[in-house]
Amino acid sequence: MLIKVNAEKVILEYSTVGGLPDSIEYTGTIPDDFEAKFKPSFYMLQNDEIIENSNYVEPTDTPPDDSPTSVQEAINKLGEATAKMANDDNQIKSAINKLGLAVADLQQTKEVK
């Protein structure tokens, strides 16, 4: 059996067939329930024997924090401000256009009289 261990001799992975990069070959006694109970870090090597890791802690299933970071929040605010400025700019251009049309109408009215 090939096993991959870390510096503390905690077993991270194993393989009974094929290869396993960065692994060592283990030829000692394997606990009967090794495959059924195996989880990364659950077992370790001690004095060339596989034993249960007394420091093993079951990983928590906490969901990842999907809330935006402060940088993402700042980028979002900048985007909102940019969109508002573009909208304001369009409103100003529209008002100037209407003002220009009104001036043209006044000029035509003045020429008609």
Coordinates of N, CA, C and O in Angstrom, one line a residue:
M1 N 0.9 -1.2 0.0 CA 0.0 0.0 0.0 C 0.9 1.2 0.0 O 1.9 1.3 0.7
L2 N 0.5 2.2 -0.8 CA 1.2 3.5 -0.8 C 0.4 4.5 0.1 O -0.8 4.6 0.0
I3 N 1.2 5.2 0.9 CA 0.5 6.3 1.7 C 1.3 7.6 1.6 O 2.5 7.6 1.4
K4 N 0.6 8.6 1.6 CA 1.2 10.0 1.6 C 1.0 10.5 3.0 O -0.1 10.6 3.5
V5 N 2.1 10.9 3.6 CA 2.1 11.5 5.0 C 2.7 12.9 5.0 O 3.5 13.2 4.1
N6 N 2.3 13.7 6.0 CA 2.9 15.0 6.1 C 4.1 14.9 7.1 O 4.5 13.8 7.5
A7 N 4.6 16.0 7.5 CA 5.8 16.1 8.4 C 5.5 15.5 9.8 O 6.4 14.9 10.4
E8 N 4.2 15.5 10.2 CA 3.9 14.9 11.5 C 3.5 13.4 11.4 O 3.0 12.9 12.3
K9 N 3.7 12.9 10.2 CA 3.4 11.4 9.9 C 1.9 11.2 9.9 O 1.5 10.0 10.1
V10 N 1.1 12.2 9.7 CA -0.3 12.0 9.5 C -0.6 11.6 8.1 O 0.0 12.1 7.2
I11 N -1.4 10.5 8.0 CA -1.7 10.0 6.6 C -2.8 10.8 5.9 O -3.9 11.0 6.4
L12 N -2.4 11.4 4.8 CA -3.3 12.3 4.0 C -4.0 11.5 2.9 O -5.2 11.9 2.6
E13 N -3.4 10.6 2.3 CA -3.9 9.8 1.2 C -3.3 8.4 1.2 O -2.3 8.2 1.8
Y14 N -4.0 7.5 0.5 CA -3.4 6.1 0.4 C -3.9 5.5 -1.0 O -4.9 6.0 -1.5
S15 N -3.2 4.5 -1.4 CA -3.6 3.8 -2.6 C -3.2 2.4 -2.5 O -2.1 2.1 -2.1
T16 N -4.1 1.5 -2.9 CA -3.7 0.1 -2.9 C -3.4 -0.4 -4.3 O -2.9 -1.5 -4.5
V17 N -3.7 0.4 -5.3 CA -3.4 0.1 -6.7 C -2.9 1.3 -7.4 O -3.2 2.4 -7.0
G18 N -2.0 1.1 -8.4 CA -1.5 2.2 -9.1 C -0.4 3.0 -8.3 O 0.2 2.5 -7.4
G19 N -0.2 4.2 -8.7 CA 0.8 5.1 -8.0 C 0.1 6.2 -7.2 O -1.0 6.5 -7.3
L20 N 0.9 6.8 -6.4 CA 0.5 7.9 -5.6 C 1.7 8.9 -5.5 O 2.7 8.5 -4.8
P21 N 1.7 10.0 -6.1 CA 2.9 10.9 -6.1 C 3.2 11.3 -4.7 O 2.4 11.5 -3.8
D22 N 4.5 11.4 -4.4 CA 5.1 11.8 -3.1 C 4.6 10.9 -2.0 O 4.4 11.3 -0.9
S23 N 4.5 9.6 -2.3 CA 4.1 8.7 -1.2 C 5.2 7.8 -0.8 O 6.3 7.7 -1.4
I24 N 5.0 7.0 0.2 CA 5.9 6.0 0.7 C 5.2 4.6 0.6 O 4.0 4.6 0.7
E25 N 6.0 3.6 0.5 CA 5.3 2.2 0.5 C 5.3 1.7 2.0 O 6.2 1.8 2.7
Y26 N 4.1 1.3 2.3 CA 3.8 0.8 3.7 C 3.6 -0.7 3.5 O 2.6 -1.1 2.8
T27 N 4.4 -1.5 4.2 CA 4.2 -3.0 4.2 C 3.8 -3.6 5.5 O 3.7 -4.8 5.6
G28 N 3.5 -2.8 6.5 CA 3.2 -3.3 7.8 C 1.7 -3.7 7.9 O 1.0 -3.8 6.9
T29 N 1.3 -3.9 9.1 CA -0.1 -4.4 9.4 C -1.1 -3.2 9.2 O -0.8 -2.1 9.7
I30 N -2.1 -3.4 8.5 CA -3.2 -2.4 8.2 C -4.4 -2.7 9.1 O -4.8 -3.9 9.1
P31 N -4.8 -1.7 9.9 CA -6.0 -2.0 10.7 C -7.2 -2.5 9.9 O -7.4 -2.1 8.7
D32 N -8.0 -3.4 10.4 CA -9.1 -4.1 9.7 C -10.1 -3.1 9.2 O -10.6 -3.2 8.1
D33 N -10.3 -2.0 9.9 CA -11.3 -1.0 9.4 C -10.7 0.2 8.8 O -11.3 1.2 8.6
F34 N -9.5 0.1 8.4 CA -8.7 1.2 7.8 C -9.5 1.8 6.6 O -9.8 3.0 6.6
E35 N -9.8 1.0 5.6 CA -10.5 1.6 4.4 C -11.9 2.1 4.7 O -12.3 3.1 4.2
A36 N -12.6 1.4 5.6 CA -14.0 1.9 5.9 C -14.0 3.2 6.7 O -14.9 4.0 6.5
K37 N -13.0 3.4 7.6 CA -13.0 4.6 8.4 C -12.0 5.7 7.9 O -12.0 6.8 8.5
F38 N -11.3 5.4 6.8 CA -10.3 6.4 6.4 C -10.9 7.7 6.0 O -11.9 7.8 5.3
K39 N -10.2 8.7 6.5 CA -10.5 10.1 6.2 C -9.1 10.8 6.3 O -8.2 10.3 7.1
P40 N -8.8 11.8 5.4 CA -7.5 12.4 5.5 C -7.3 12.9 7.0 O -8.1 13.5 7.6
S41 N -6.1 12.6 7.5 CA -5.7 12.9 8.8 C -6.2 12.1 10.0 O -5.9 12.3 11.1
F42 N -7.1 11.1 9.7 CA -7.7 10.3 10.7 C -6.7 9.3 11.2 O -6.8 8.9 12.4
Y43 N -5.8 8.8 10.4 CA -4.8 7.9 10.8 C -3.4 8.5 10.7 O -3.2 9.5 10.0
M44 N -2.5 7.9 11.4 CA -1.1 8.4 11.3 C -0.1 7.2 11.5 O -0.5 6.1 11.9
L45 N 1.1 7.4 11.2 CA 2.2 6.4 11.4 C 2.9 6.7 12.7 O 3.3 7.9 12.9
Q46 N 3.0 5.7 13.5 CA 3.7 5.9 14.8 C 4.5 4.6 15.0 O 3.9 3.5 15.0
N47 N 5.8 4.7 15.1 CA 6.7 3.5 15.2 C 6.4 2.5 14.1 O 6.3 1.3 14.3
D48 N 6.3 3.0 12.9 CA 6.0 2.2 11.7 C 4.7 1.4 11.8 O 4.6 0.3 11.1
E49 N 3.7 1.9 12.5 CA 2.4 1.2 12.6 C 1.4 2.3 12.3 O 1.5 3.5 12.6
I50 N 0.3 1.9 11.6 CA -0.8 2.8 11.4 C -1.7 2.8 12.6 O -2.2 1.7 13.0
I51 N -1.9 4.0 13.2 CA -2.8 4.1 14.4 C -3.8 5.3 14.1 O -3.6 6.1 13.2
E52 N -4.8 5.3 14.9 CA -5.8 6.4 14.8 C -5.1 7.7 15.4 O -4.4 7.6 16.4
N53 N -5.3 8.8 14.7 CA -4.7 10.1 15.1 C -5.5 10.6 16.3 O -6.6 11.0 16.1
S54 N -4.8 10.7 17.5 CA -5.6 11.2 18.7 C -5.9 12.7 18.6 O -6.7 13.2 19.3
N55 N -5.2 13.4 17.7 CA -5.4 14.8 17.5 C -6.4 15.1 16.4 O -6.6 16.3 16.0
Y56 N -7.0 14.1 15.8 CA -7.9 14.3 14.7 C -9.1 15.1 15.1 O -9.7 14.8 16.1
V57 N -9.5 16.0 14.3 CA -10.7 16.8 14.5 C -11.5 16.7 13.2 O -11.0 17.0 12.1
E58 N -12.8 16.4 13.4 CA -13.7 16.3 12.2 C -13.8 17.7 11.6 O -14.1 18.6 12.3
P59 N -13.7 17.7 10.3 CA -13.8 19.0 9.6 C -15.3 19.5 9.8 O -16.2 18.8 9.8
T60 N -15.4 20.9 9.9 CA -16.7 21.4 10.0 C -17.3 21.7 8.6 O -16.5 21.9 7.7
D61 N -18.6 21.6 8.5 CA -19.2 21.8 7.2 C -19.8 23.2 7.2 O -20.9 23.4 6.8
T62 N -19.0 24.2 7.6 CA -19.5 25.6 7.5 C -19.5 26.0 6.0 O -18.5 25.8 5.3
P63 N -20.5 26.6 5.6 CA -20.6 27.1 4.2 C -19.6 28.2 4.0 O -19.3 29.0 5.0
P64 N -19.1 28.4 2.8 CA -18.1 29.5 2.6 C -18.8 30.8 2.7 O -20.0 30.9 2.5
D65 N -18.1 31.8 3.2 CA -18.6 33.1 3.3 C -18.7 33.8 1.9 O -17.7 34.1 1.4
D66 N -19.9 33.9 1.4 CA -20.1 34.5 0.1 C -20.3 36.0 0.1 O -20.6 36.6 -0.9
S67 N -20.3 36.6 1.3 CA -20.5 38.0 1.4 C -19.4 38.8 0.8 O -18.2 38.3 0.8
P68 N -19.7 39.9 0.2 CA -18.6 40.7 -0.5 C -17.6 41.2 0.5 O -17.9 41.6 1.6
T69 N -16.3 41.3 0.0 CA -15.3 41.8 0.8 C -15.4 43.3 0.7 O -16.1 43.9 0.0
S70 N -14.6 44.0 1.6 CA -14.7 45.5 1.6 C -14.2 46.1 0.2 O -14.7 47.1 -0.2
V71 N -13.3 45.4 -0.4 CA -12.8 45.8 -1.7 C -13.9 45.7 -2.7 O -14.2 46.6 -3.5
Q72 N -14.6 44.5 -2.7 CA -15.8 44.3 -3.6 C -16.9 45.3 -3.4 O -17.5 45.8 -4.3
E73 N -17.1 45.7 -2.1 CA -18.1 46.7 -1.8 C -17.7 48.0 -2.3 O -18.6 48.8 -2.9
A74 N -16.5 48.4 -2.2 CA -16.0 49.7 -2.7 C -16.1 49.7 -4.3 O -16.6 50.7 -4.8
I75 N -15.8 48.6 -4.9 CA -15.9 48.5 -6.4 C -17.4 48.7 -6.8 O -17.7 49.4 -7.7
N76 N -18.3 48.0 -6.0 CA -19.7 48.1 -6.3 C -20.2 49.6 -6.2 O -21.0 50.0 -7.0
K77 N -19.8 50.2 -5.1 CA -20.2 51.6 -4.9 C -19.6 52.5 -6.0 O -20.3 53.4 -6.5
L78 N -18.4 52.3 -6.4 CA -17.8 53.0 -7.6 C -18.6 52.8 -8.8 O -18.9 53.7 -9.6
G79 N -19.0 51.6 -9.1 CA -19.9 51.3 -10.2 C -21.2 52.0 -10.2 O -21.7 52.5 -11.2
E80 N -21.8 52.0 -9.0 CA -23.1 52.7 -8.8 C -22.9 54.2 -9.1 O -23.7 54.8 -9.7
A81 N -21.8 54.8 -8.5 CA -21.6 56.2 -8.7 C -21.3 56.5 -10.2 O -21.8 57.5 -10.7
T82 N -20.6 55.6 -10.9 CA -20.3 55.8 -12.3 C -21.6 55.8 -13.1 O -21.8 56.6 -14.0
A83 N -22.5 54.8 -12.8 CA -23.8 54.7 -13.5 C -24.6 55.9 -13.2 O -25.3 56.4 -14.2
K84 N -24.6 56.4 -12.0 CA -25.4 57.6 -11.7 C -24.9 58.8 -12.4 O -25.6 59.6 -13.0
M85 N -23.5 59.0 -12.5 CA -22.9 60.1 -13.2 C -23.3 60.0 -14.7 O -23.6 61.0 -15.4
A86 N -23.2 58.8 -15.3 CA -23.6 58.6 -16.7 C -25.1 59.0 -16.9 O -25.4 59.7 -17.9
N87 N -25.9 58.6 -16.0 CA -27.3 59.0 -16.1 C -27.5 60.5 -16.0 O -28.3 61.1 -16.8
D88 N -26.9 61.1 -15.0 CA -26.9 62.5 -14.9 C -26.4 63.2 -16.1 O -27.0 64.2 -16.6
D89 N -25.3 62.7 -16.7 CA -24.7 63.3 -17.9 C -25.7 63.2 -19.1 O -25.9 64.2 -19.8
N90 N -26.4 62.1 -19.2 CA -27.4 61.9 -20.2 C -28.6 62.9 -20.0 O -29.1 63.5 -21.0
Q91 N -29.0 63.1 -18.8 CA -30.1 64.1 -18.5 C -29.7 65.5 -18.8 O -30.5 66.2 -19.4
I92 N -28.4 65.8 -18.5 CA -27.9 67.2 -18.9 C -27.9 67.4 -20.4 O -28.3 68.4 -20.9
K93 N -27.4 66.4 -21.1 CA -27.3 66.5 -22.6 C -28.7 66.6 -23.1 O -29.0 67.4 -24.1
S94 N -29.7 65.9 -22.6 CA -31.1 66.0 -23.0 C -31.6 67.4 -22.8 O -32.3 67.9 -23.6
A95 N -31.4 67.9 -21.6 CA -31.9 69.2 -21.3 C -31.2 70.3 -22.2 O -31.9 71.2 -22.6
I96 N -29.9 70.2 -22.5 CA -29.2 71.1 -23.4 C -29.9 71.0 -24.8 O -30.1 72.0 -25.5
N97 N -30.1 69.8 -25.2 CA -30.7 69.6 -26.5 C -32.1 70.3 -26.6 O -32.4 70.9 -27.6
K98 N -32.9 70.1 -25.5 CA -34.2 70.7 -25.5 C -34.1 72.2 -25.5 O -34.9 72.9 -26.1
L99 N -33.1 72.7 -24.7 CA -32.9 74.2 -24.7 C -32.5 74.7 -26.0 O -33.0 75.8 -26.5
G100 N -31.7 73.9 -26.7 CA -31.3 74.4 -28.1 C -32.5 74.4 -29.0 O -32.6 75.3 -29.8
L101 N -33.3 73.4 -28.9 CA -34.5 73.4 -29.8 C -35.5 74.6 -29.4 O -36.1 75.2 -30.3
A102 N -35.6 74.9 -28.1 CA -36.4 76.0 -27.7 C -35.8 77.3 -28.2 O -36.6 78.2 -28.7
V103 N -34.5 77.5 -28.2 CA -33.9 78.7 -28.7 C -34.2 78.8 -30.2 O -34.5 79.9 -30.8
A104 N -34.0 77.7 -31.0 CA -34.3 77.6 -32.4 C -35.7 78.0 -32.7 O -36.0 78.8 -33.6
D105 N -36.7 77.5 -31.9 CA -38.1 77.9 -32.1 C -38.3 79.4 -31.8 O -39.0 80.0 -32.6
L106 N -37.6 79.9 -30.8 CA -37.8 81.4 -30.5 C -37.2 82.2 -31.7 O -37.8 83.2 -32.0
Q107 N -36.1 81.7 -32.2 CA -35.5 82.5 -33.3 C -36.4 82.5 -34.5 O -36.6 83.5 -35.2
Q108 N -37.1 81.3 -34.8 CA -38.0 81.2 -35.9 C -39.2 82.1 -35.7 O -39.7 82.8 -36.6
T109 N -39.7 82.1 -34.5 CA -40.9 82.9 -34.1 C -40.5 84.4 -34.3 O -41.4 85.2 -34.8
K110 N -39.4 84.8 -33.9 CA -38.9 86.2 -34.0 C -38.8 86.6 -35.5 O -39.2 87.7 -35.8
E111 N -38.3 85.7 -36.3 CA -38.1 86.0 -37.7 C -39.5 86.1 -38.4 O -39.6 86.9 -39.4
V112 N -40.5 85.4 -38.0 CA -41.8 85.4 -38.6 C -42.5 86.7 -38.4 O -43.2 87.2 -39.2
K113 N -42.3 87.3 -37.3 CA -43.0 88.5 -36.9 C -42.5 89.7 -37.6 O -42.0 90.3 -38.2

